GROMACS .gro file of C-alpha atoms in nm:
model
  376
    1UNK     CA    1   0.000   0.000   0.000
    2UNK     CA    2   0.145   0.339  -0.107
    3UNK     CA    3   0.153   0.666   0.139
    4UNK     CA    4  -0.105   0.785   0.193
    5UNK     CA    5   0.072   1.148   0.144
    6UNK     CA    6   0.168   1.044  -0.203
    7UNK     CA    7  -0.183   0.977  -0.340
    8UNK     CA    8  -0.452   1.163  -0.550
    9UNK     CA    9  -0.772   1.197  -0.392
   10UNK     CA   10  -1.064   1.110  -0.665
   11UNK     CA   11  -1.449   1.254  -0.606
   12UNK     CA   12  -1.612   0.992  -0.872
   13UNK     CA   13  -2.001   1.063  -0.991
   14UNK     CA   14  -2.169   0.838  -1.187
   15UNK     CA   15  -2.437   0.541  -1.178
   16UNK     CA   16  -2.307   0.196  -1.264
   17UNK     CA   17  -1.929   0.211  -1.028
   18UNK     CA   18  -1.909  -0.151  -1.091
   19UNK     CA   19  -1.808  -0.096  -1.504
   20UNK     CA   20  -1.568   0.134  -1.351
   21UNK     CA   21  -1.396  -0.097  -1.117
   22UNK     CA   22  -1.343  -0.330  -1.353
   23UNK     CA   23  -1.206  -0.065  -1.588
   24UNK     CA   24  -0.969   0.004  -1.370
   25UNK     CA   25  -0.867  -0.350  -1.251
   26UNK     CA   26  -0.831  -0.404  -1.648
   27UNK     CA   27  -0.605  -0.137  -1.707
   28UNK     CA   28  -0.365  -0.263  -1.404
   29UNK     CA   29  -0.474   0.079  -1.201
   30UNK     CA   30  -0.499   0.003  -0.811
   31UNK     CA   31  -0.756   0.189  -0.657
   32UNK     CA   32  -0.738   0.260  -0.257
   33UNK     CA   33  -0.929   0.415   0.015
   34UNK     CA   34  -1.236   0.319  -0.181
   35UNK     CA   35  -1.533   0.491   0.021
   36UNK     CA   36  -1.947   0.534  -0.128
   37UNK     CA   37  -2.093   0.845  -0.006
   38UNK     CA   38  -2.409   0.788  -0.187
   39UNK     CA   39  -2.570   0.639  -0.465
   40UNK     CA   40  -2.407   0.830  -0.706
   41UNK     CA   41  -2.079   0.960  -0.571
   42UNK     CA   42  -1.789   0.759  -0.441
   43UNK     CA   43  -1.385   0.876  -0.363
   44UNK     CA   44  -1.082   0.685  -0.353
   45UNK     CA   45  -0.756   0.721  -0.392
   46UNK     CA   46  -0.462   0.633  -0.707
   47UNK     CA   47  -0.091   0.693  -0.752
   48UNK     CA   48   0.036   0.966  -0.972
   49UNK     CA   49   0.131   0.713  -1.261
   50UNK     CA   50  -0.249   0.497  -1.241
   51UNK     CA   51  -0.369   0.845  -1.242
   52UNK     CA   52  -0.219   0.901  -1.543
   53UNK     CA   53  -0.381   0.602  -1.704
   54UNK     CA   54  -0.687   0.660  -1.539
   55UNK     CA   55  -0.710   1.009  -1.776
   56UNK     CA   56  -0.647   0.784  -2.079
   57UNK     CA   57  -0.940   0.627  -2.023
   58UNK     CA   58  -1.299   0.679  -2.185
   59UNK     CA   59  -1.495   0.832  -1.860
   60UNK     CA   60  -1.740   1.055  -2.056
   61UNK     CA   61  -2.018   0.858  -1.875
   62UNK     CA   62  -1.871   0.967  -1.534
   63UNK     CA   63  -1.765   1.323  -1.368
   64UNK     CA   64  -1.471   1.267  -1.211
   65UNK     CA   65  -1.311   1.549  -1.009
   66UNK     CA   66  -0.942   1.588  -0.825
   67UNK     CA   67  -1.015   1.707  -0.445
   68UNK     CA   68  -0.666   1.640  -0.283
   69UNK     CA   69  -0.344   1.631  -0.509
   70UNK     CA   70  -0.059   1.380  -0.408
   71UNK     CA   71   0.265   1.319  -0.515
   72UNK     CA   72   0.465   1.556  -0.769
   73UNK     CA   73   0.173   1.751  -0.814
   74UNK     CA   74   0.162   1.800  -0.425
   75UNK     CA   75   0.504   1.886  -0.436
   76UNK     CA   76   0.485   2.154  -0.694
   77UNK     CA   77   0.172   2.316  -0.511
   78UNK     CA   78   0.371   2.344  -0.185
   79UNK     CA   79   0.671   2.501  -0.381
   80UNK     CA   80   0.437   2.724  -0.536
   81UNK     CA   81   0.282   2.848  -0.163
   82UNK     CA   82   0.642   2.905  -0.052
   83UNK     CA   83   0.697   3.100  -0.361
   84UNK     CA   84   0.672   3.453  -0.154
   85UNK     CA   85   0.882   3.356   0.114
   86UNK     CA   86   1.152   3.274  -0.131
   87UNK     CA   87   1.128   3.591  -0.391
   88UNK     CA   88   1.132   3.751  -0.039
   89UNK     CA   89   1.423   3.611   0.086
   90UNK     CA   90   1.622   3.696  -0.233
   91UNK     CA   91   1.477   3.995  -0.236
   92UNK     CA   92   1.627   4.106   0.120
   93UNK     CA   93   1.958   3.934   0.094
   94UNK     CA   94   1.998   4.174  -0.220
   95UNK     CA   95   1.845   4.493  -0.066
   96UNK     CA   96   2.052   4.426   0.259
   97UNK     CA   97   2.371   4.392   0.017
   98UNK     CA   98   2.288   4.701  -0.178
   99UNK     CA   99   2.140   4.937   0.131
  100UNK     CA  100   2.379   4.863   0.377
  101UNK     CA  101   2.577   5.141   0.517
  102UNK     CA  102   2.363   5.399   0.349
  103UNK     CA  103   2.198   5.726   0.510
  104UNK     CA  104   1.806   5.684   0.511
  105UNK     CA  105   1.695   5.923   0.803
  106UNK     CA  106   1.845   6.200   0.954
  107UNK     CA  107   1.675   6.228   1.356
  108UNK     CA  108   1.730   6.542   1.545
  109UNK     CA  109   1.726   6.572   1.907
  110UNK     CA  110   1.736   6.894   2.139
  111UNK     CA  111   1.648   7.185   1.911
  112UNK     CA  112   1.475   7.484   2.050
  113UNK     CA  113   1.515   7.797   1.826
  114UNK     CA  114   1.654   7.659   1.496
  115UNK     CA  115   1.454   7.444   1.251
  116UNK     CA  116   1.517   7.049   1.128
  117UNK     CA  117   1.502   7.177   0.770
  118UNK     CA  118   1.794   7.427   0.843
  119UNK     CA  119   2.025   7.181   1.008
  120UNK     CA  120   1.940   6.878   0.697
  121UNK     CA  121   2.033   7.149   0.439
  122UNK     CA  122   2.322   7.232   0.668
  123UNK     CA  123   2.438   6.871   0.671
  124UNK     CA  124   2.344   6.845   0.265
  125UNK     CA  125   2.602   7.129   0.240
  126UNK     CA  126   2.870   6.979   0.391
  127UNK     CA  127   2.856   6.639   0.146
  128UNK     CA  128   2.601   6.414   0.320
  129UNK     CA  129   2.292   6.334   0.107
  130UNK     CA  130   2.059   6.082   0.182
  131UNK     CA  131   2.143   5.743   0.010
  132UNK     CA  132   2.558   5.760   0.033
  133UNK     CA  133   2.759   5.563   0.198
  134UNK     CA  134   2.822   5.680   0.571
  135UNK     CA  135   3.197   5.695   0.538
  136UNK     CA  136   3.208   6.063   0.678
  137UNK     CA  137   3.423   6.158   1.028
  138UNK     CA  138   3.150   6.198   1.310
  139UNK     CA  139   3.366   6.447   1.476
  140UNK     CA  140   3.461   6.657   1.194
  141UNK     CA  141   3.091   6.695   1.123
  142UNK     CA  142   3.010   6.722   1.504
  143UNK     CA  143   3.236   7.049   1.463
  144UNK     CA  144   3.099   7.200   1.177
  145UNK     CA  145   2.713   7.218   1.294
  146UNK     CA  146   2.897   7.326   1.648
  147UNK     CA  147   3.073   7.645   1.479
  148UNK     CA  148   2.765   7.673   1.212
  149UNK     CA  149   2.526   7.717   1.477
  150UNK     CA  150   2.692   7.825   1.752
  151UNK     CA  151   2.589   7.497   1.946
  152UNK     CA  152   2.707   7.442   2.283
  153UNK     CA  153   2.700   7.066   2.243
  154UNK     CA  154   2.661   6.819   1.948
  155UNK     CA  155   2.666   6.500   1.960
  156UNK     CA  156   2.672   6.236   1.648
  157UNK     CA  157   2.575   5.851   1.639
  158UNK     CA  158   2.545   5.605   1.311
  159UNK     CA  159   2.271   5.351   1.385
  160UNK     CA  160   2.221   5.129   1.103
  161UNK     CA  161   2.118   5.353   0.829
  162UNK     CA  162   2.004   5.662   1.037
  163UNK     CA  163   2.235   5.934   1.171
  164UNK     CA  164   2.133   6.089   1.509
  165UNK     CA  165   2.216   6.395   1.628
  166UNK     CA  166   2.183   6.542   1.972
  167UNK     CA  167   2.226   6.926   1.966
  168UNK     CA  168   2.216   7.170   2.314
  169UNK     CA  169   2.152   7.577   2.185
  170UNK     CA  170   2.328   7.850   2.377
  171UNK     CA  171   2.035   7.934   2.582
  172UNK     CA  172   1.923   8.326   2.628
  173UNK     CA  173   2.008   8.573   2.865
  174UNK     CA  174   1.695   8.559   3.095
  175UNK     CA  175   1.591   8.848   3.240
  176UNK     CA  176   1.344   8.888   3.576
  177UNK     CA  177   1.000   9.034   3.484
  178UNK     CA  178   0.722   9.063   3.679
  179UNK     CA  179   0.422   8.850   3.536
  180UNK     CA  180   0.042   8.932   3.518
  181UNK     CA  181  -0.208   8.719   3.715
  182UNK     CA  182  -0.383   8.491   3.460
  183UNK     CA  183  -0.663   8.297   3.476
  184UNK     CA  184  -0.605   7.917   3.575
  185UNK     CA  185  -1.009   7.817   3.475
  186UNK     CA  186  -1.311   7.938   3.343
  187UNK     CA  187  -1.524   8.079   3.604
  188UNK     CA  188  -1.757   8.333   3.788
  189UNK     CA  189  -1.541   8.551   4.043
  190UNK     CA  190  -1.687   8.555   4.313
  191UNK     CA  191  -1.389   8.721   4.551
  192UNK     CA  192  -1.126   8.920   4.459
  193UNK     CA  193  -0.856   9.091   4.674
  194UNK     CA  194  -0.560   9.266   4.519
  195UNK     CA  195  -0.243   9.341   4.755
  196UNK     CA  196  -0.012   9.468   4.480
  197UNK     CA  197  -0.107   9.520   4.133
  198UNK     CA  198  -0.385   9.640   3.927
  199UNK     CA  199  -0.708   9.508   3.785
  200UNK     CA  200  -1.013   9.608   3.598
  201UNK     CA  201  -1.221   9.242   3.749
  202UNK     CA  202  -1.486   9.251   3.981
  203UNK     CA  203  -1.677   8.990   4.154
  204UNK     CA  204  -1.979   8.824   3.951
  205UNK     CA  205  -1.753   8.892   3.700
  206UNK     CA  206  -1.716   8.592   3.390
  207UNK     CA  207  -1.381   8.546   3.341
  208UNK     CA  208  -1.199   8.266   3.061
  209UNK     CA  209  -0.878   8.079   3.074
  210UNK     CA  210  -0.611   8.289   2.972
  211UNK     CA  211  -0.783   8.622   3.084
  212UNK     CA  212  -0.538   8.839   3.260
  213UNK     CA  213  -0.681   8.918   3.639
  214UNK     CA  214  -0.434   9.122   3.742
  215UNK     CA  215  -0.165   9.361   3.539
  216UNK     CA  216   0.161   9.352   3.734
  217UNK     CA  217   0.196   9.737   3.810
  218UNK     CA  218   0.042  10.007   3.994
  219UNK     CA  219  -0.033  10.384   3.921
  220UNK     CA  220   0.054  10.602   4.181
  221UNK     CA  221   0.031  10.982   4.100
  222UNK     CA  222  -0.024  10.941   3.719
  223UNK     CA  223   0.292  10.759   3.733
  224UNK     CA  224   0.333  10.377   3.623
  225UNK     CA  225   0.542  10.137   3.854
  226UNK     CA  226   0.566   9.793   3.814
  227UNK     CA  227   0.499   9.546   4.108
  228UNK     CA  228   0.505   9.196   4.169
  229UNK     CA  229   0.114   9.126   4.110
  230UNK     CA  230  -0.005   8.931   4.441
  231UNK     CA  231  -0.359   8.880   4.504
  232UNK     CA  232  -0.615   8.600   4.613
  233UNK     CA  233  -0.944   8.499   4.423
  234UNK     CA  234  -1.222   8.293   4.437
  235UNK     CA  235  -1.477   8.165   4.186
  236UNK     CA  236  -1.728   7.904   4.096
  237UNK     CA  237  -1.616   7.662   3.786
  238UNK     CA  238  -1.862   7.519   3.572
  239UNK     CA  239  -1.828   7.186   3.370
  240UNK     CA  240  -2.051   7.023   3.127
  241UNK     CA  241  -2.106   6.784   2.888
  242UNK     CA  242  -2.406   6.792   2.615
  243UNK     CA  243  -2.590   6.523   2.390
  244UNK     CA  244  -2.830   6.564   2.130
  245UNK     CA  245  -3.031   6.252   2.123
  246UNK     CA  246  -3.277   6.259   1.751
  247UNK     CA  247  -3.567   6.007   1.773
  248UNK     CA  248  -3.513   5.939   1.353
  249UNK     CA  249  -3.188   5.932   1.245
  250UNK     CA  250  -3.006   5.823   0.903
  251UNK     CA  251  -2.711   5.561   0.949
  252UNK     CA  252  -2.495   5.407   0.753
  253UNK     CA  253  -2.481   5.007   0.739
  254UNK     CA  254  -2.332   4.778   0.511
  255UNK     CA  255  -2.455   4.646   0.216
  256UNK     CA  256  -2.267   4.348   0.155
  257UNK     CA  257  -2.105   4.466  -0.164
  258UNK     CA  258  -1.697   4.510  -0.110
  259UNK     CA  259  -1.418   4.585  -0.384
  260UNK     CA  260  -1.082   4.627  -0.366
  261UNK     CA  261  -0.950   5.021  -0.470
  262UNK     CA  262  -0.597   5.003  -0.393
  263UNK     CA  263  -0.285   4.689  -0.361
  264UNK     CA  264   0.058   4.706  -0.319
  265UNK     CA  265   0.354   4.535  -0.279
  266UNK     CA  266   0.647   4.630  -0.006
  267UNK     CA  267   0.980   4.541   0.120
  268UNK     CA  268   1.016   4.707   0.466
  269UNK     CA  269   0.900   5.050   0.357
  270UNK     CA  270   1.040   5.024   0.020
  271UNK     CA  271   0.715   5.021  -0.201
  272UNK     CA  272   0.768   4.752  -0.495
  273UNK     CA  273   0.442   4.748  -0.661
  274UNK     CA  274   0.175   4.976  -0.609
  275UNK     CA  275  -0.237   4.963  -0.841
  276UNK     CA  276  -0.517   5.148  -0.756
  277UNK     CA  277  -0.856   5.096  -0.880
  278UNK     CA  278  -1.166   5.265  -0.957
  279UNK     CA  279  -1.436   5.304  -0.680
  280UNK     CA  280  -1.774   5.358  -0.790
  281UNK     CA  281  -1.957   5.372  -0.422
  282UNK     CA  282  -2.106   5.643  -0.364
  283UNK     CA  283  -2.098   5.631   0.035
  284UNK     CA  284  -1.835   5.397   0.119
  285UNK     CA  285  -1.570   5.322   0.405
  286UNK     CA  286  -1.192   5.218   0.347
  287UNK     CA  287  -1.068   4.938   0.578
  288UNK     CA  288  -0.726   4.836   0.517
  289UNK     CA  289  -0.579   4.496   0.497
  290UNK     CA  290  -0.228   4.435   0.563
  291UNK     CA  291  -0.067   4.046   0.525
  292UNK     CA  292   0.316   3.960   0.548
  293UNK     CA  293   0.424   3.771   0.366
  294UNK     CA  294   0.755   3.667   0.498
  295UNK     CA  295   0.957   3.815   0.761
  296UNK     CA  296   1.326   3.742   0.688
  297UNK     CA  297   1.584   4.062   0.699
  298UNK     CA  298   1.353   4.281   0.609
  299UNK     CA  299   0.938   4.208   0.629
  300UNK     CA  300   0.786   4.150   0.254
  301UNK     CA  301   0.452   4.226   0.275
  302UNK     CA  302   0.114   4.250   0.080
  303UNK     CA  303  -0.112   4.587   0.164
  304UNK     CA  304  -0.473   4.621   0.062
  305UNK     CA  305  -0.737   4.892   0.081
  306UNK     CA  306  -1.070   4.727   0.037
  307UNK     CA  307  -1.391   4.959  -0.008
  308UNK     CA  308  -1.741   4.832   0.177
  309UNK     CA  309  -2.038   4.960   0.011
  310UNK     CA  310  -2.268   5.191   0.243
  311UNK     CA  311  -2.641   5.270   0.255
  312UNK     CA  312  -2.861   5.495   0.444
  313UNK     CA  313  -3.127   5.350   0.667
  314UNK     CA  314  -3.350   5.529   0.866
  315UNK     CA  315  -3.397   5.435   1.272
  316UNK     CA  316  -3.676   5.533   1.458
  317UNK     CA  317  -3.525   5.546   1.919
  318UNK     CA  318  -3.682   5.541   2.197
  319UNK     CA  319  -3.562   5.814   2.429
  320UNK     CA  320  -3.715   5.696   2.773
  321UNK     CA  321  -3.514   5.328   2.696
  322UNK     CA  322  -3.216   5.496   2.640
  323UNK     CA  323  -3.187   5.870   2.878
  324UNK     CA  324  -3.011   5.669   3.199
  325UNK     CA  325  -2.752   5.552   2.998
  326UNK     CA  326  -2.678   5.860   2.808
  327UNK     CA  327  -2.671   6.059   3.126
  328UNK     CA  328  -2.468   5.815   3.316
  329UNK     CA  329  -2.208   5.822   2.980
  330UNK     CA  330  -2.223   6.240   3.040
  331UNK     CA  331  -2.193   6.239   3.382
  332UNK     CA  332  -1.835   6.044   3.281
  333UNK     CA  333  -1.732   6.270   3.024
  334UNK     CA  334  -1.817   6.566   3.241
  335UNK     CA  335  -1.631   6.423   3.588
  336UNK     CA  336  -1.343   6.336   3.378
  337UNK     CA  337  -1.255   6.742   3.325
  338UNK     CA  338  -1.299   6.815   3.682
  339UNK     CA  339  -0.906   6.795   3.795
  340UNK     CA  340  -0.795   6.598   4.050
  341UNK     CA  341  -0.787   6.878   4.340
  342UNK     CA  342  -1.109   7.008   4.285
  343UNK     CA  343  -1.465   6.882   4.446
  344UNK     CA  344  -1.799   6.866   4.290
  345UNK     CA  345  -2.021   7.042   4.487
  346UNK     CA  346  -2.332   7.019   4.289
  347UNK     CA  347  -2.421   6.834   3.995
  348UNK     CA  348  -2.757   6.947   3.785
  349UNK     CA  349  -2.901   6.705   3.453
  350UNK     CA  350  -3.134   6.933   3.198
  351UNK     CA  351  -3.346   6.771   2.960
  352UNK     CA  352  -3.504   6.997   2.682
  353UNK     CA  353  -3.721   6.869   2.426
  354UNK     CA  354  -3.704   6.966   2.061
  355UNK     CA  355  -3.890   6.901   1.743
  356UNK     CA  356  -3.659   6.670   1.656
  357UNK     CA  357  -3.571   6.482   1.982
  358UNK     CA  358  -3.401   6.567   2.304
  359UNK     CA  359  -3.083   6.738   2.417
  360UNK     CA  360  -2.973   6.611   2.773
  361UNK     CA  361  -2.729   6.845   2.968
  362UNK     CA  362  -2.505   6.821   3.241
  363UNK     CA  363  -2.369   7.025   3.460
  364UNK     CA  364  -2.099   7.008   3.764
  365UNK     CA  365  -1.995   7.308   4.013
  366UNK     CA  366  -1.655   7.345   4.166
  367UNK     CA  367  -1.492   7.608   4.345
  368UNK     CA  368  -1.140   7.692   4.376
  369UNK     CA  369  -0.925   7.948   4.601
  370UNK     CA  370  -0.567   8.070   4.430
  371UNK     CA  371  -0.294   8.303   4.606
  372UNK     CA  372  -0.090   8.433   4.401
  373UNK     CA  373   0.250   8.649   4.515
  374UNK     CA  374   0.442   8.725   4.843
  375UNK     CA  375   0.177   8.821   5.070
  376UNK     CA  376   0.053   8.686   5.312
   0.00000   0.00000   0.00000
């Protein structure tokens, strides 16, 4: 009996598998793993040469079907599968030859004032383009961005085939000036006092983030002198969090149709093939579809950007079913911009009704106390 691995699997339909049997047994071809699945199908399996006469033969009364190759052709099919993983193992033992050693990326650590684009043009000046060979002296480069720039530290490393440099500016002069009192929050004053400084706020005043509170001088006389600003304040801060719930609204589902508008082929992020495709949806969404292929020196991989067909369906909601757990999902949003310091003292849920549904509020109230300056 032959392996079992190394035989054809034969679906057989037909009516009278008894003239076939002995067709076979005439022609010296050994049939195996003979099994009847009904009255008019049976399998079994042959050997790659009685397969060979079995195709000679004069079946026209029978449909006969391969379902499970064995043998050479088994062989070949399995070669075939493997096919990517060995174009992309050639494939990366030649890139790997032919890359190595060359400048791809240029990363740029510690920069304050100057630019990315200055420093790259800088370094394209010198004789370094992306793509050649990183032969170049580290240090003498390391001391031509250092005089170009006036940098008080640089700092070169080759990693692979990206060049990193870490820079330190000279850093400015600072100079002491006295700063205005800004607003932390947005919120209703609701006390002020000012020790030093002036200010135009008053309590029940609205005041926004970034509002100045109090200017960091004082006018004594007609004359302007500038103070440390020091003062302490009080207000109520407000948070909330808003949904518009419609009864009808249009969604977008899924029809079933799909098509593929984009495929390409890669080597690491070296594009090697790259199609697009018409897309004739008219509402649509894009959901990509990456598979690697192989993953051997550098990852060869098949992308694809396959469009699913969208149509609009109107749903009718019930509000009442669904108003605990919007307002539990707002009270969550609205709790996660209190910060961590501050207390909710109150917490209020509006409902208005509309023409076209509901809009559910909520609202939280904090207060806070700031000090600001020397005093005391």
């Amino acid at each position: 009996m032959a392996n079992q691995n190394n035989l054809t699997r034969i679906s057989c339909k037909g009516l009278n598998f008894t003239t076939l049997i002995n067709t076979c047994t005439n022609n010296n071809i050994y049939i195996e793993n003979l099994d009847r699945l009904d009255g008019q199908t049976i399998e079994f399996s042959v050997t790659d040469k009685d397969l060979k006469k079995l195709k000679s033969l004069d079946l026209k009364n029978y449909d006969i079907k391969i379902i499970k190759n064995g043998g050479k052709k088994k062989l070949l099919n399995l070669i075939y599968m493997r096919m990517g993983l060995i174009i992309g193992m050639f494939l990366s033992i030649t890139l790997l030859i032919l890359l190595n050693n060359r400048l791809f990326n240029v990363k740029i650590f510690g920069l304050e004032k100057k630019s990315e684009v200055e420093i790259i043009k800088a370094i394209e000046d010198y004789g370094i383009k992306k793509f050649d060979i990183m032969n170049f002296s580290t240090i003498e480069l390391e001391n031509y961005l250092s005089d170009k720039f006036n940098f008080s530290f640089v700092s070169l490393i080759k990693k692979g085939n990206t060049l990193i440099i870490n820079v330190k500016e000279e850093l400015p002069q600072i100079t002491e000036n006295y700063n205005p009192i800004i607003a932390e929050y947005n919120m209703i004053l609701t006390k002020i006092n000012v020790f030093a400084g002036t200010t135009n706020k008053k309590i029940g005043d609205i005041v926004y983030k970034g509002d100045v509170l109090v200017e960091p001088y004082e006018i004594i006389s007609d004359e302007k002198f500038e103070v440390e600003a020091c003062a302490e304040i009080e207000g109520d801060i407000f948070f909330s969090e808003n949904y518009v719930f419609k009864s009808e609204e249009e969604v977008l589902v899924r029809t079933g149709k799909s098509k593929v508008i984009n495929s390409s082929f890669s080597l690491g992020k070296i594009k090697l093939w790259d199609k697009s495709y018409k897309n004739n949806f008219k509402n649509f969404e894009i959901v990509p579809q990456n598979t690697l292929v192989s993953n051997y020196f550098l990852p060869l991989q098949i992308n694809k950007s396959i469009a699913y067909e969208l149509e609009v369906k109107k749903i009718t909601k019930d509000f009442e079913k669904e108003k605990d757990e919007i307002i539990e999902n707002l009270k969550v949003k609205a709790y996660s911009k209190v910060p961590s310091h501050l207390t909710v003292e109150s917490e209020e849920v509006v409902i208005n009704s509309t023409n076209y549904g509901n809009i559910v509020t909520i609202y939280l109230k904090s207060s806070v106390y700031l000090k600001y300056g020397n005093n005391d």
